[in-house]
Tab-separated table of C-alpha atoms in Angstrom:
chain	number	residue	atom	x	y	z
M	17	MET	CA	139.924	-41.820	-119.681
M	18	ARG	CA	137.512	-43.960	-117.692
M	19	MET	CA	134.117	-42.520	-116.868
M	20	LYS	CA	133.565	-41.840	-113.181
M	21	LEU	CA	130.386	-41.573	-111.143
M	22	ASP	CA	130.247	-37.784	-111.495
M	23	ASN	CA	130.339	-38.116	-115.286
M	24	PHE	CA	126.928	-39.787	-115.200
M	25	LYS	CA	125.185	-36.948	-113.385
M	26	SER	CA	122.197	-35.686	-115.386
M	27	ALA	CA	122.151	-38.820	-117.552
M	28	VAL	CA	118.993	-39.910	-119.331
M	29	ILE	CA	118.249	-43.515	-118.382
M	30	VAL	CA	116.071	-45.442	-120.837
M	31	MET	CA	114.912	-48.887	-119.727
M	32	ALA	CA	112.300	-51.324	-120.971
M	33	HIS	CA	110.120	-52.216	-117.989
M	34	PRO	CA	109.352	-50.652	-114.628
M	35	ASP	CA	111.978	-52.100	-112.227
M	36	ASP	CA	114.670	-52.438	-114.944
M	37	GLU	CA	116.029	-49.028	-113.967
M	38	VAL	CA	116.915	-50.143	-110.442
M	39	LEU	CA	118.104	-53.608	-111.433
M	40	TRP	CA	120.621	-52.461	-114.041
M	41	ALA	CA	121.459	-48.828	-113.174
M	42	SER	CA	120.936	-48.225	-109.444
M	43	SER	CA	124.324	-46.517	-109.091
M	44	ILE	CA	123.258	-43.508	-111.181
M	45	LEU	CA	119.501	-43.330	-110.565
M	46	SER	CA	119.491	-40.647	-107.899
M	47	THR	CA	121.396	-38.142	-110.045
M	48	ALA	CA	119.784	-38.887	-113.429
M	49	ARG	CA	118.016	-36.038	-115.202
M	50	LYS	CA	115.314	-38.346	-116.475
M	51	VAL	CA	114.351	-42.019	-116.196
M	52	VAL	CA	112.255	-43.236	-119.134
M	53	LEU	CA	110.494	-46.606	-118.794
M	54	CYS	CA	109.077	-47.851	-122.056
M	55	TYR	CA	106.553	-50.646	-121.582
M	56	GLY	CA	103.409	-50.694	-119.471
M	57	GLU	CA	100.630	-53.191	-120.068
M	58	ALA	CA	101.664	-56.848	-119.826
M	59	PRO	CA	99.017	-58.653	-121.918
M	60	ASN	CA	99.751	-62.030	-120.321
M	61	ASP	CA	99.819	-60.730	-116.731
M	62	PRO	CA	96.745	-58.762	-115.553
M	63	LEU	CA	98.069	-58.320	-112.009
M	64	THR	CA	101.323	-56.731	-113.193
M	65	THR	CA	99.372	-54.564	-115.636
M	66	GLU	CA	97.118	-53.325	-112.851
M	67	GLY	CA	100.086	-52.594	-110.601
M	68	ARG	CA	101.875	-50.602	-113.280
M	69	GLN	CA	98.796	-48.408	-113.680
M	70	THR	CA	99.225	-47.089	-110.124
M	71	VAL	CA	102.919	-47.589	-109.382
M	72	PHE	CA	103.876	-44.078	-110.542
M	73	ASP	CA	101.230	-42.330	-108.424
M	74	ASP	CA	103.581	-42.264	-105.438
M	75	PHE	CA	106.843	-43.286	-107.105
M	76	PRO	CA	110.010	-42.717	-105.025
M	77	LEU	CA	111.771	-41.098	-108.012
M	78	SER	CA	110.401	-37.749	-109.172
M	79	ASN	CA	112.369	-37.937	-112.441
M	80	ALA	CA	110.713	-41.129	-113.770
M	81	LEU	CA	108.043	-41.473	-116.449
M	82	SER	CA	106.456	-44.263	-118.476
M	83	LEU	CA	105.773	-44.358	-122.207
M	84	GLU	CA	102.999	-46.925	-121.573
M	85	ILE	CA	103.692	-49.008	-124.677
M	86	PRO	CA	102.047	-52.454	-124.315
M	87	GLU	CA	104.505	-55.339	-124.154
M	88	SER	CA	104.702	-57.653	-127.158
M	89	HIS	CA	104.712	-60.804	-125.001
M	90	CYS	CA	107.715	-62.258	-126.804
M	91	TYR	CA	110.004	-62.967	-123.840
M	92	ASP	CA	111.965	-66.222	-123.988
M	93	SER	CA	110.889	-67.018	-127.542
M	94	THR	CA	114.344	-66.549	-129.096
M	95	HIS	CA	116.805	-69.343	-129.832
M	96	TRP	CA	119.588	-67.963	-127.641
M	97	ARG	CA	122.253	-70.406	-128.798
M	98	GLU	CA	122.036	-68.851	-132.264
M	99	PRO	CA	120.172	-65.529	-131.930
M	100	VAL	CA	119.474	-63.634	-135.136
M	101	GLU	CA	119.605	-59.841	-134.953
M	102	THR	CA	117.115	-57.682	-136.823
M	103	GLY	CA	116.858	-53.949	-137.397
M	104	TYR	CA	114.243	-53.733	-134.651
M	105	GLY	CA	115.804	-56.103	-132.107
M	106	VAL	CA	116.186	-59.855	-132.377
M	107	ARG	CA	114.227	-62.575	-134.166
M	108	CYS	CA	111.427	-63.777	-131.887
M	109	GLY	CA	109.529	-67.042	-131.917
M	110	ARG	CA	106.114	-65.402	-131.484
M	111	ASN	CA	104.287	-62.078	-131.821
M	112	LYS	CA	106.754	-60.861	-134.437
M	113	VAL	CA	104.348	-58.321	-135.940
M	114	VAL	CA	103.623	-56.644	-132.596
M	115	TYR	CA	107.318	-56.718	-131.682
M	116	LYS	CA	108.279	-54.973	-134.924
M	117	LYS	CA	105.477	-52.422	-134.526
M	118	ASN	CA	106.689	-51.612	-131.014
M	119	PHE	CA	110.113	-50.654	-132.356
M	120	HIS	CA	108.595	-47.827	-134.386
M	121	LEU	CA	106.436	-46.748	-131.432
M	122	LEU	CA	109.546	-46.620	-129.250
M	123	VAL	CA	111.570	-44.530	-131.677
M	124	LYS	CA	108.749	-42.034	-132.105
M	125	ALA	CA	108.082	-41.740	-128.362
M	126	LEU	CA	111.749	-41.505	-127.367
M	127	GLU	CA	112.385	-38.621	-129.771
M	128	ALA	CA	110.621	-36.333	-127.279
M	129	HIS	CA	112.912	-37.364	-124.421
M	130	ILE	CA	116.397	-37.601	-125.956
M	131	GLU	CA	118.122	-34.380	-126.978
M	132	ASP	CA	121.408	-33.396	-128.586
M	133	GLY	CA	124.184	-33.482	-126.014
M	134	ASP	CA	122.524	-36.080	-123.782
M	135	LEU	CA	124.406	-38.917	-122.158
M	136	VAL	CA	122.023	-41.862	-122.460
M	137	VAL	CA	122.229	-45.120	-120.509
M	138	THR	CA	120.180	-48.087	-121.689
M	139	HIS	CA	120.124	-51.874	-122.000
M	140	ASN	CA	123.038	-53.676	-123.597
M	141	PRO	CA	122.754	-55.338	-127.035
M	142	TRP	CA	122.441	-58.838	-125.531
M	143	GLY	CA	119.530	-57.779	-123.312
M	144	GLU	CA	121.218	-58.399	-119.934
M	145	TYR	CA	119.914	-61.931	-119.276
M	146	GLY	CA	118.451	-62.348	-122.760
M	147	HIS	CA	115.238	-60.338	-122.956
M	148	GLU	CA	113.946	-59.546	-126.417
M	149	GLU	CA	112.394	-56.238	-125.346
M	150	HIS	CA	115.615	-55.092	-123.662
M	151	ILE	CA	117.407	-55.633	-126.961
M	152	GLN	CA	114.637	-53.770	-128.766
M	153	VAL	CA	115.016	-50.736	-126.496
M	154	PHE	CA	118.771	-50.765	-127.142
M	155	ARG	CA	118.082	-50.850	-130.881
M	156	ALA	CA	115.581	-47.981	-130.653
M	157	VAL	CA	118.026	-45.761	-128.754
M	158	ALA	CA	120.857	-46.744	-131.105
M	159	HIS	CA	118.622	-45.754	-134.032
M	160	LEU	CA	118.053	-42.327	-132.470
M	161	ARG	CA	121.818	-41.985	-132.024
M	162	LYS	CA	121.982	-41.533	-135.800
M	163	ARG	CA	119.740	-38.451	-135.506
M	164	ARG	CA	120.932	-37.037	-132.190
M	165	ASN	CA	124.401	-36.067	-131.050
M	166	ILE	CA	124.439	-38.232	-127.929
M	167	ARG	CA	126.824	-40.460	-126.014
M	168	LEU	CA	125.375	-43.924	-125.529
M	169	PHE	CA	126.245	-46.239	-122.635
M	170	VAL	CA	124.942	-49.699	-121.776
M	171	SER	CA	124.776	-51.799	-118.629
M	172	SER	CA	127.300	-54.437	-117.566
M	173	TYR	CA	124.966	-57.326	-116.716
M	174	ALA	CA	124.791	-60.668	-118.513
M	175	SER	CA	123.441	-64.145	-117.848
M	176	ASP	CA	124.730	-67.628	-118.536
M	177	ARG	CA	122.092	-67.824	-121.275
M	178	VAL	CA	123.691	-65.102	-123.403
M	179	LEU	CA	127.400	-65.152	-122.518
M	180	TYR	CA	128.442	-66.080	-126.054
M	181	PHE	CA	126.068	-63.551	-127.585
M	182	MET	CA	127.593	-60.939	-125.272
M	183	GLU	CA	131.054	-62.046	-126.382
M	184	ARG	CA	130.127	-61.629	-130.030
M	185	ASN	CA	128.963	-58.062	-129.276
M	186	THR	CA	132.282	-56.905	-127.810
M	187	PRO	CA	133.440	-55.090	-131.008
M	188	ARG	CA	130.556	-52.654	-130.480
M	189	ILE	CA	131.507	-51.451	-127.016
M	190	GLY	CA	134.459	-49.528	-125.669
M	191	THR	CA	136.222	-49.299	-122.334
M	192	ALA	CA	134.257	-49.899	-119.171
M	193	SER	CA	133.628	-47.048	-116.766
M	194	ASP	CA	134.996	-47.145	-113.253
M	195	LEU	CA	133.325	-49.689	-111.020
M	196	LEU	CA	130.474	-47.730	-109.450
M	197	PRO	CA	128.910	-48.679	-106.100
M	198	THR	CA	125.313	-49.801	-106.501
M	199	ASP	CA	122.726	-47.921	-104.461
M	200	LYS	CA	121.462	-50.811	-102.348
M	201	LYS	CA	119.344	-48.611	-100.097
M	202	LEU	CA	117.484	-47.113	-103.055
M	203	GLY	CA	117.286	-50.545	-104.637
M	204	GLU	CA	115.540	-52.052	-101.632
M	205	LYS	CA	113.205	-49.062	-101.395
M	206	LEU	CA	112.140	-49.383	-105.021
M	207	MET	CA	111.848	-53.155	-104.766
M	208	ARG	CA	109.415	-52.799	-101.841
M	209	HIS	CA	107.469	-50.153	-103.754
M	210	TYR	CA	107.072	-52.393	-106.794
M	211	GLN	CA	106.143	-55.333	-104.573
M	212	ASP	CA	103.482	-53.220	-102.860
M	213	HIS	CA	101.976	-52.645	-106.309
M	214	ASN	CA	102.337	-56.304	-107.359
M	215	CYS	CA	104.583	-55.450	-110.303
M	216	TRP	CA	108.065	-56.450	-109.135
M	217	THR	CA	109.251	-58.894	-111.820
M	218	TRP	CA	112.588	-60.033	-110.395
M	219	GLU	CA	113.611	-62.214	-107.445
M	220	ASP	CA	111.954	-61.402	-104.122
M	221	GLY	CA	114.703	-60.481	-101.673
M	222	TYR	CA	117.133	-59.733	-104.511
M	223	GLN	CA	120.604	-58.742	-103.311
M	224	TRP	CA	122.333	-56.113	-105.431
M	225	PRO	CA	125.990	-56.664	-106.311
M	226	ASP	CA	128.463	-54.284	-104.711
M	227	TYR	CA	129.460	-52.644	-107.981
M	228	GLU	CA	128.390	-52.181	-111.571
M	229	CYS	CA	129.807	-50.337	-114.558
M	230	PHE	CA	128.730	-49.059	-117.949
M	231	TYR	CA	130.212	-49.407	-121.431
M	232	GLU	CA	130.173	-46.711	-124.063
M	233	VAL	CA	128.833	-47.904	-127.396
M	234	VAL	CA	131.403	-47.301	-130.117
M	235	ASP	CA	129.315	-48.435	-133.095
M	236	PRO	CA	126.053	-50.357	-132.560
M	237	ASP	CA	126.095	-51.595	-136.157
M	238	THR	CA	129.596	-53.079	-136.208
M	239	ALA	CA	129.549	-56.716	-137.291
M	240	LEU	CA	129.387	-59.320	-134.554
M	241	ARG	CA	132.474	-61.370	-133.809
M	242	SER	CA	132.398	-64.468	-135.974
M	243	ASP	CA	134.467	-66.731	-133.725
M	244	LYS	CA	133.153	-68.263	-130.509
M	245	LEU	CA	136.313	-69.769	-129.104
M	246	THR	CA	137.914	-67.174	-126.825
M	247	MET	CA	136.166	-65.214	-124.097
M	248	SER	CA	137.289	-61.624	-123.540
M	249	SER	CA	138.245	-60.348	-120.116
M	250	MET	CA	135.706	-57.674	-119.224
M	251	PRO	CA	133.924	-56.685	-116.001
M	252	VAL	CA	130.328	-57.903	-115.951
M	253	ASN	CA	127.849	-59.013	-113.307
M	254	VAL	CA	126.764	-62.518	-114.285
M	255	ILE	CA	123.240	-63.728	-113.536
M	256	TRP	CA	122.891	-67.507	-113.371
M	257	LEU	CA	119.449	-67.522	-114.897
M	258	ASP	CA	119.266	-71.134	-116.022
M	259	GLU	CA	120.289	-72.622	-112.677
M	260	GLN	CA	117.602	-74.541	-110.776
M	261	SER	CA	117.013	-72.232	-107.812
M	262	PRO	CA	116.148	-69.050	-109.767
M	263	THR	CA	113.918	-71.095	-112.063
M	264	TYR	CA	111.980	-72.546	-109.147
M	265	SER	CA	111.821	-69.138	-107.498
M	266	ASN	CA	110.398	-67.577	-110.654
M	267	ALA	CA	107.806	-70.346	-110.905
M	268	LEU	CA	106.778	-69.896	-107.280
M	269	ARG	CA	106.464	-66.128	-107.700
M	270	ALA	CA	104.340	-66.561	-110.835
M	271	THR	CA	102.116	-69.064	-109.039
M	272	LYS	CA	101.750	-66.712	-106.082
M	273	LYS	CA	100.704	-63.847	-108.376
M	274	ARG	CA	98.108	-66.024	-110.100
M	275	LEU	CA	96.676	-67.158	-106.772
M	276	VAL	CA	96.531	-63.593	-105.453
M	277	GLY	CA	94.770	-62.482	-108.621
M	278	ARG	CA	92.221	-65.292	-108.409
M	279	LEU	CA	91.585	-64.620	-104.720
M	280	ARG	CA	91.035	-60.925	-105.451
M	281	ASP	CA	88.592	-61.754	-108.260
M	282	PHE	CA	86.747	-64.229	-106.034
M	283	LEU	CA	86.390	-61.702	-103.212
M	284	GLN	CA	85.227	-59.078	-105.695
M	285	ARG	CA	82.520	-61.422	-107.029
M	286	ILE	CA	81.384	-62.215	-103.470
M	287	GLY	CA	81.191	-58.486	-102.725
M	288	ASN	CA	79.154	-57.826	-105.859
M	289	LYS	CA	76.682	-60.579	-104.939
M	290	SER	CA	76.287	-59.130	-101.445
M	291	VAL	CA	75.531	-55.699	-102.878
M	292	SER	CA	72.950	-57.077	-105.323
M	293	ARG	CA	71.163	-58.992	-102.552
M	294	SER	CA	70.965	-55.933	-100.331
């Protein structure tokens, strides 16, 4: 029997970064019992870090909380043509020690928020568009599944970068839920809120797809498919991450954030000099 929208009421949503919840699970956000966001400080991005320190002060969702675990700064360091899974996520090209340490921090912190009987929704084992920390959060929740009597569901998003990795993961997931209408109104509201706090990490003006679905995890430790020849037929929302326009857009957004940060620092220094002279 396919899961319907009502079946996800009172779900516990566990996502990696602030804004992941609305990007990958907008359809069930408003009725979730709890929304747990794992990472806070972004060591390579002071402006995002500062925004995340205040973004929950007036957050539109009263059921959201942050574990405030510093990011490991390992994004896009994996060889996605031949990714290697580990017990704590996926093999990264940098900051491996911090990445591994974060897995244990996640498991310990999540124990306080996941209970027997919960229906938990988290990232999929290919990390949506191929994000090492998304995969790590999936692994942490899957690890807790061995200790808690929970039902585990994952999102239905994938990118061109990880389509074959997604395909190899299909033995681990079961039937898709019904197609659920995304909450575009809530999505736009949260996007504006994150943008106001300078910590929206996705495309400015992002348009949500009409529908999304979720897959129940049958066994997260089942062996990956060994063949790479035939693609399965399964409903997913595909993100064309490696196309030119998103790449340029990401670069422009990153440049804009750096310029805003430098301008803010410059104005702050000017203000400090004025105060000292007076």
